[in-house]
């Protein structure tokens, strides 16, 4: 068994050094192959990677984004993958304990070759658990985290496992044969956000269990991922760095639904967007009236 670890990076060299150190400390480190997809970093990442004998660097042209970087990694490793191997998607702004990947592999085997995701603990937060995994309502075009369904006691002492509707790219293990059977990323359609959810849901439609182990913990800094709060409304709705990009969300829901859901996705998105905007406006108006 080999676990191929795919890590897309763009700058943030200190994060990359930390995640590589965490991988080297793993209890099954001898079974890992580390592949870093460096999408034209300018902060010394290339020089660092070249000096690491146990790390394979794949270079991008600066336009890969997350989905394209993972796809390049898949193209590199799949010809070497055997039936018993795994592929781990990982972000570089994460770190984890020494038995992290061993836990992912064991959980996959215990759940019938499941795809297994990680819980996220945020540095400095109490309780530290900030994400378990996604639940998705395709009809209402809604995504939320399982964490929001838990009471305070369970947030501090979660169950050992949870079933989810989609898995993120921040630490998800897949049996390697899945990519040969059901395909890889779709970077031309989903270059960045929602690409991780789409491939997980594609596997789920084929009968692959999607499981999150609360024992598989990735630690992240206080702000992980791309923070879009400072973006203008135009970049927030249409920018590729924004998780709220309306075109990417429309493509995502068009890909993951049933044939009827795919056809009606644009109409439903327009309806629910207007409905939620109106609800937000009405709530603000009532709040303002209460202060007069």
Tab-separated table of C-alpha atoms in Angstrom:
chain	number	residue	atom	x	y	z
A	1	UNK	CA	0.000	0.000	0.000
A	2	UNK	CA	1.148	3.499	-0.942
A	3	UNK	CA	-0.563	6.773	-0.056
A	4	UNK	CA	0.078	9.480	-2.640
A	5	UNK	CA	-0.283	12.915	-1.028
A	6	UNK	CA	-1.256	15.745	-3.403
A	7	UNK	CA	-0.679	19.304	-2.134
A	8	UNK	CA	-1.454	22.332	-4.337
A	9	UNK	CA	0.572	25.395	-3.321
A	10	UNK	CA	0.949	29.014	-4.300
A	11	UNK	CA	3.428	30.854	-2.072
A	12	UNK	CA	3.017	30.541	1.737
A	13	UNK	CA	6.333	28.681	1.970
A	14	UNK	CA	6.258	28.471	5.768
A	15	UNK	CA	2.973	26.574	5.576
A	16	UNK	CA	4.457	24.172	3.036
A	17	UNK	CA	7.463	23.483	5.256
A	18	UNK	CA	5.183	22.751	8.193
A	19	UNK	CA	2.909	20.328	6.351
A	20	UNK	CA	5.900	18.481	4.876
A	21	UNK	CA	7.344	18.136	8.385
A	22	UNK	CA	4.010	16.722	9.596
A	23	UNK	CA	4.035	14.182	6.766
A	24	UNK	CA	7.580	13.081	7.560
A	25	UNK	CA	6.548	12.436	11.179
A	26	UNK	CA	3.683	10.101	10.228
A	27	UNK	CA	3.563	6.604	11.701
A	28	UNK	CA	3.372	5.242	8.129
A	29	UNK	CA	5.792	7.781	6.619
A	30	UNK	CA	7.595	5.040	4.674
A	31	UNK	CA	4.398	4.389	2.722
A	32	UNK	CA	3.868	8.022	1.700
A	33	UNK	CA	4.770	9.715	-1.566
A	34	UNK	CA	4.602	13.510	-1.343
A	35	UNK	CA	3.700	15.429	-4.512
A	36	UNK	CA	3.562	19.224	-4.332
A	37	UNK	CA	1.975	21.057	-7.262
A	38	UNK	CA	3.673	24.454	-7.259
A	39	UNK	CA	1.605	26.872	-9.331
A	40	UNK	CA	4.353	29.439	-10.036
A	41	UNK	CA	5.112	30.501	-6.458
A	42	UNK	CA	7.430	33.498	-6.135
A	43	UNK	CA	8.520	33.198	-2.492
A	44	UNK	CA	11.295	30.590	-2.697
A	45	UNK	CA	8.942	27.595	-2.749
A	46	UNK	CA	10.552	26.161	-5.892
A	47	UNK	CA	14.049	26.377	-4.415
A	48	UNK	CA	12.898	24.710	-1.204
A	49	UNK	CA	11.133	21.871	-3.021
A	50	UNK	CA	14.139	21.212	-5.232
A	51	UNK	CA	16.245	20.651	-2.111
A	52	UNK	CA	13.864	18.044	-0.659
A	53	UNK	CA	14.787	14.593	-1.873
A	54	UNK	CA	11.537	12.976	-0.705
A	55	UNK	CA	9.229	15.530	-2.347
A	56	UNK	CA	8.178	15.530	-6.005
A	57	UNK	CA	7.480	18.974	-7.441
A	58	UNK	CA	5.092	19.538	-10.334
A	59	UNK	CA	5.184	23.078	-11.714
A	60	UNK	CA	2.194	24.985	-13.014
A	61	UNK	CA	1.987	28.158	-15.078
A	62	UNK	CA	0.127	30.177	-12.445
A	63	UNK	CA	-3.333	29.388	-13.831
A	64	UNK	CA	-4.034	25.960	-12.371
A	65	UNK	CA	-5.995	26.976	-9.294
A	66	UNK	CA	-6.943	24.196	-6.887
A	67	UNK	CA	-8.842	21.939	-9.275
A	68	UNK	CA	-6.228	22.173	-12.006
A	69	UNK	CA	-3.395	21.534	-9.554
A	70	UNK	CA	-5.053	18.406	-8.184
A	71	UNK	CA	-5.713	17.189	-11.726
A	72	UNK	CA	-2.023	17.590	-12.610
A	73	UNK	CA	-1.157	15.605	-9.504
A	74	UNK	CA	-3.598	12.855	-10.464
A	75	UNK	CA	-2.121	12.617	-13.953
A	76	UNK	CA	1.303	12.156	-12.370
A	77	UNK	CA	0.417	9.455	-9.833
A	78	UNK	CA	-2.387	7.390	-11.383
A	79	UNK	CA	-0.151	5.468	-13.823
A	80	UNK	CA	1.757	4.147	-10.784
A	81	UNK	CA	-1.231	3.438	-8.540
A	82	UNK	CA	-2.131	-0.116	-7.609
A	83	UNK	CA	-5.523	-1.388	-6.433
A	84	UNK	CA	-4.565	-1.153	-2.760
A	85	UNK	CA	-3.214	2.419	-2.946
A	86	UNK	CA	-4.756	5.684	-1.794
A	87	UNK	CA	-4.649	9.329	-2.812
A	88	UNK	CA	-4.823	12.061	-0.175
A	89	UNK	CA	-5.890	15.625	-1.011
A	90	UNK	CA	-4.245	18.068	1.369
A	91	UNK	CA	-3.891	21.846	1.701
A	92	UNK	CA	-0.566	23.290	2.743
A	93	UNK	CA	-1.998	25.466	5.560
A	94	UNK	CA	-2.632	22.395	7.716
A	95	UNK	CA	-0.754	20.250	10.183
A	96	UNK	CA	-1.662	17.092	12.109
A	97	UNK	CA	-0.608	14.413	14.572
A	98	UNK	CA	1.660	11.462	13.857
A	99	UNK	CA	-1.147	8.906	13.370
A	100	UNK	CA	-3.308	11.104	11.137
A	101	UNK	CA	-2.922	9.249	7.812
A	102	UNK	CA	-2.941	5.853	9.514
A	103	UNK	CA	-6.334	6.815	10.977
A	104	UNK	CA	-7.674	7.817	7.555
A	105	UNK	CA	-6.587	4.520	5.989
A	106	UNK	CA	-8.023	2.430	8.814
A	107	UNK	CA	-11.343	4.301	8.666
A	108	UNK	CA	-11.578	3.756	4.910
A	109	UNK	CA	-11.054	0.019	5.283
A	110	UNK	CA	-13.524	-0.242	8.175
A	111	UNK	CA	-16.203	1.444	6.060
A	112	UNK	CA	-15.916	-0.591	2.890
A	113	UNK	CA	-13.252	1.419	1.014
A	114	UNK	CA	-14.901	4.713	1.867
A	115	UNK	CA	-13.680	8.169	1.004
A	116	UNK	CA	-12.648	9.646	4.358
A	117	UNK	CA	-12.472	13.294	5.327
A	118	UNK	CA	-10.993	15.128	8.301
A	119	UNK	CA	-12.388	17.426	10.952
A	120	UNK	CA	-10.835	20.887	11.218
A	121	UNK	CA	-9.576	22.302	14.504
A	122	UNK	CA	-8.795	26.002	14.525
A	123	UNK	CA	-5.725	27.211	16.335
A	124	UNK	CA	-6.607	29.163	19.480
A	125	UNK	CA	-10.366	28.480	19.481
A	126	UNK	CA	-12.379	26.914	22.321
A	127	UNK	CA	-13.848	24.497	21.473
A	128	UNK	CA	-11.363	23.976	18.643
A	129	UNK	CA	-13.694	22.071	16.291
A	130	UNK	CA	-14.802	24.409	13.476
A	131	UNK	CA	-15.798	22.007	10.684
A	132	UNK	CA	-16.881	18.385	10.277
A	133	UNK	CA	-18.166	18.149	6.739
A	134	UNK	CA	-20.785	19.319	4.305
A	135	UNK	CA	-24.467	18.557	4.055
A	136	UNK	CA	-26.003	19.535	0.728
A	137	UNK	CA	-29.625	20.139	-0.223
A	138	UNK	CA	-29.534	20.132	-4.020
A	139	UNK	CA	-33.186	21.125	-4.397
A	140	UNK	CA	-32.782	24.260	-2.279
A	141	UNK	CA	-29.178	24.886	-3.417
A	142	UNK	CA	-28.006	24.987	0.179
A	143	UNK	CA	-24.768	23.840	1.828
A	144	UNK	CA	-24.102	23.759	5.562
A	145	UNK	CA	-21.711	22.062	7.963
A	146	UNK	CA	-22.695	19.095	10.122
A	147	UNK	CA	-21.185	21.049	13.005
A	148	UNK	CA	-24.132	23.456	12.930
A	149	UNK	CA	-26.450	20.552	13.820
A	150	UNK	CA	-24.583	19.591	17.010
A	151	UNK	CA	-25.285	20.709	20.561
A	152	UNK	CA	-22.512	22.236	22.667
A	153	UNK	CA	-21.742	18.944	24.399
A	154	UNK	CA	-21.244	17.081	21.122
A	155	UNK	CA	-19.123	19.902	19.722
A	156	UNK	CA	-16.681	19.302	22.573
A	157	UNK	CA	-16.936	15.513	22.404
A	158	UNK	CA	-17.999	14.540	18.869
A	159	UNK	CA	-18.939	11.074	17.716
A	160	UNK	CA	-16.169	8.980	16.218
A	161	UNK	CA	-17.595	9.210	12.686
A	162	UNK	CA	-20.112	11.176	10.654
A	163	UNK	CA	-21.692	10.566	7.250
A	164	UNK	CA	-21.656	13.621	5.004
A	165	UNK	CA	-22.862	14.621	1.544
A	166	UNK	CA	-19.561	16.086	0.315
A	167	UNK	CA	-15.901	16.221	1.344
A	168	UNK	CA	-13.481	19.132	1.232
A	169	UNK	CA	-9.918	19.181	-0.059
A	170	UNK	CA	-8.472	19.939	3.383
A	171	UNK	CA	-7.509	16.367	4.120
A	172	UNK	CA	-9.559	13.729	2.273
A	173	UNK	CA	-8.367	10.201	1.510
A	174	UNK	CA	-9.656	8.346	-1.566
A	175	UNK	CA	-9.001	4.771	-2.679
A	176	UNK	CA	-6.963	5.295	-5.844
A	177	UNK	CA	-9.097	3.045	-8.129
A	178	UNK	CA	-12.023	5.477	-7.822
A	179	UNK	CA	-10.334	7.973	-10.116
A	180	UNK	CA	-9.865	5.396	-12.852
A	181	UNK	CA	-13.498	4.296	-12.612
A	182	UNK	CA	-15.209	7.668	-12.278
A	183	UNK	CA	-12.727	10.247	-13.555
A	184	UNK	CA	-10.719	13.055	-12.029
A	185	UNK	CA	-11.205	16.768	-11.540
A	186	UNK	CA	-13.066	19.033	-13.969
A	187	UNK	CA	-10.881	22.155	-13.874
A	188	UNK	CA	-12.357	23.685	-17.020
A	189	UNK	CA	-15.749	23.765	-15.281
A	190	UNK	CA	-14.752	24.054	-11.625
A	191	UNK	CA	-11.227	25.438	-11.404
A	192	UNK	CA	-11.288	26.249	-7.692
A	193	UNK	CA	-14.220	26.351	-5.270
A	194	UNK	CA	-16.716	23.462	-5.227
A	195	UNK	CA	-14.328	21.226	-7.208
A	196	UNK	CA	-13.642	19.125	-4.110
A	197	UNK	CA	-17.356	18.759	-3.307
A	198	UNK	CA	-18.212	17.797	-6.883
A	199	UNK	CA	-15.797	14.880	-7.136
A	200	UNK	CA	-16.809	13.543	-3.718
A	201	UNK	CA	-20.494	13.696	-4.655
A	202	UNK	CA	-19.747	11.998	-7.979
A	203	UNK	CA	-18.195	9.089	-6.089
A	204	UNK	CA	-21.112	9.052	-3.639
A	205	UNK	CA	-23.611	8.705	-6.507
A	206	UNK	CA	-21.685	5.579	-7.512
A	207	UNK	CA	-22.196	4.125	-4.028
A	208	UNK	CA	-18.953	5.158	-2.319
A	209	UNK	CA	-19.516	6.022	1.375
A	210	UNK	CA	-18.432	9.519	2.402
A	211	UNK	CA	-17.233	9.406	6.001
A	212	UNK	CA	-15.531	11.920	8.297
A	213	UNK	CA	-13.483	10.616	11.217
A	214	UNK	CA	-13.314	12.902	14.246
A	215	UNK	CA	-10.023	11.196	15.102
A	216	UNK	CA	-8.505	12.451	11.829
A	217	UNK	CA	-7.818	16.046	12.787
A	218	UNK	CA	-6.214	18.730	10.649
A	219	UNK	CA	-5.168	21.873	12.470
A	220	UNK	CA	-5.448	25.229	10.739
A	221	UNK	CA	-4.563	28.841	11.513
A	222	UNK	CA	-7.378	31.201	12.626
A	223	UNK	CA	-8.277	32.146	9.043
A	224	UNK	CA	-7.994	29.200	6.685
A	225	UNK	CA	-8.683	29.192	2.969
A	226	UNK	CA	-9.373	32.401	1.042
A	227	UNK	CA	-11.187	35.073	3.026
A	228	UNK	CA	-13.598	36.918	0.718
A	229	UNK	CA	-14.985	39.298	3.344
A	230	UNK	CA	-12.894	42.220	2.090
A	231	UNK	CA	-13.791	41.735	-1.574
A	232	UNK	CA	-16.039	44.112	-3.487
A	233	UNK	CA	-19.523	42.844	-4.310
A	234	UNK	CA	-18.434	42.288	-7.910
A	235	UNK	CA	-15.428	40.165	-6.960
A	236	UNK	CA	-17.435	38.428	-4.257
A	237	UNK	CA	-20.074	37.322	-6.764
A	238	UNK	CA	-17.916	36.773	-9.829
A	239	UNK	CA	-14.284	36.515	-8.692
A	240	UNK	CA	-12.586	33.149	-8.957
A	241	UNK	CA	-11.167	33.530	-5.450
A	242	UNK	CA	-14.642	33.847	-3.966
A	243	UNK	CA	-16.590	30.891	-2.615
A	244	UNK	CA	-19.736	32.879	-3.487
A	245	UNK	CA	-18.999	32.982	-7.230
A	246	UNK	CA	-22.457	32.572	-8.771
A	247	UNK	CA	-21.230	30.951	-11.984
A	248	UNK	CA	-19.190	28.323	-10.125
A	249	UNK	CA	-22.117	27.532	-7.840
A	250	UNK	CA	-24.459	27.207	-10.814
A	251	UNK	CA	-22.044	24.850	-12.586
A	252	UNK	CA	-21.636	22.829	-9.389
A	253	UNK	CA	-25.378	22.319	-8.894
A	254	UNK	CA	-25.790	21.564	-12.587
A	255	UNK	CA	-23.204	18.778	-12.289
A	256	UNK	CA	-24.273	17.086	-9.055
A	257	UNK	CA	-28.043	16.937	-9.429
A	258	UNK	CA	-30.445	14.609	-11.202
A	259	UNK	CA	-31.269	15.394	-14.855
A	260	UNK	CA	-34.308	17.424	-13.768
A	261	UNK	CA	-32.296	19.251	-11.095
A	262	UNK	CA	-29.612	20.076	-13.641
A	263	UNK	CA	-32.095	21.582	-16.082
A	264	UNK	CA	-33.854	23.630	-13.427
A	265	UNK	CA	-30.694	24.771	-11.573
A	266	UNK	CA	-30.600	28.296	-13.121
A	267	UNK	CA	-34.265	28.954	-12.286
A	268	UNK	CA	-33.927	27.628	-8.753
A	269	UNK	CA	-30.741	29.614	-8.153
A	270	UNK	CA	-32.432	32.832	-9.249
A	271	UNK	CA	-35.472	32.095	-7.056
A	272	UNK	CA	-33.570	31.189	-3.893
A	273	UNK	CA	-31.075	34.025	-4.329
A	274	UNK	CA	-33.892	36.564	-4.521
A	275	UNK	CA	-35.758	34.896	-1.670
A	276	UNK	CA	-32.734	34.917	0.632
A	277	UNK	CA	-31.838	38.483	-0.291
A	278	UNK	CA	-35.396	39.577	0.499
A	279	UNK	CA	-35.330	37.743	3.842
A	280	UNK	CA	-32.050	39.449	4.735
A	281	UNK	CA	-33.438	42.869	3.751
A	282	UNK	CA	-36.629	42.300	5.756
A	283	UNK	CA	-34.633	41.211	8.810
A	284	UNK	CA	-32.457	44.322	8.597
A	285	UNK	CA	-35.512	46.529	8.140
A	286	UNK	CA	-37.198	45.081	11.218
A	287	UNK	CA	-34.032	45.531	13.238
A	288	UNK	CA	-33.809	49.150	12.137
A	289	UNK	CA	-37.444	49.779	13.044
A	290	UNK	CA	-36.782	48.382	16.495
A	291	UNK	CA	-34.011	50.900	17.111
A	292	UNK	CA	-36.084	53.963	16.163
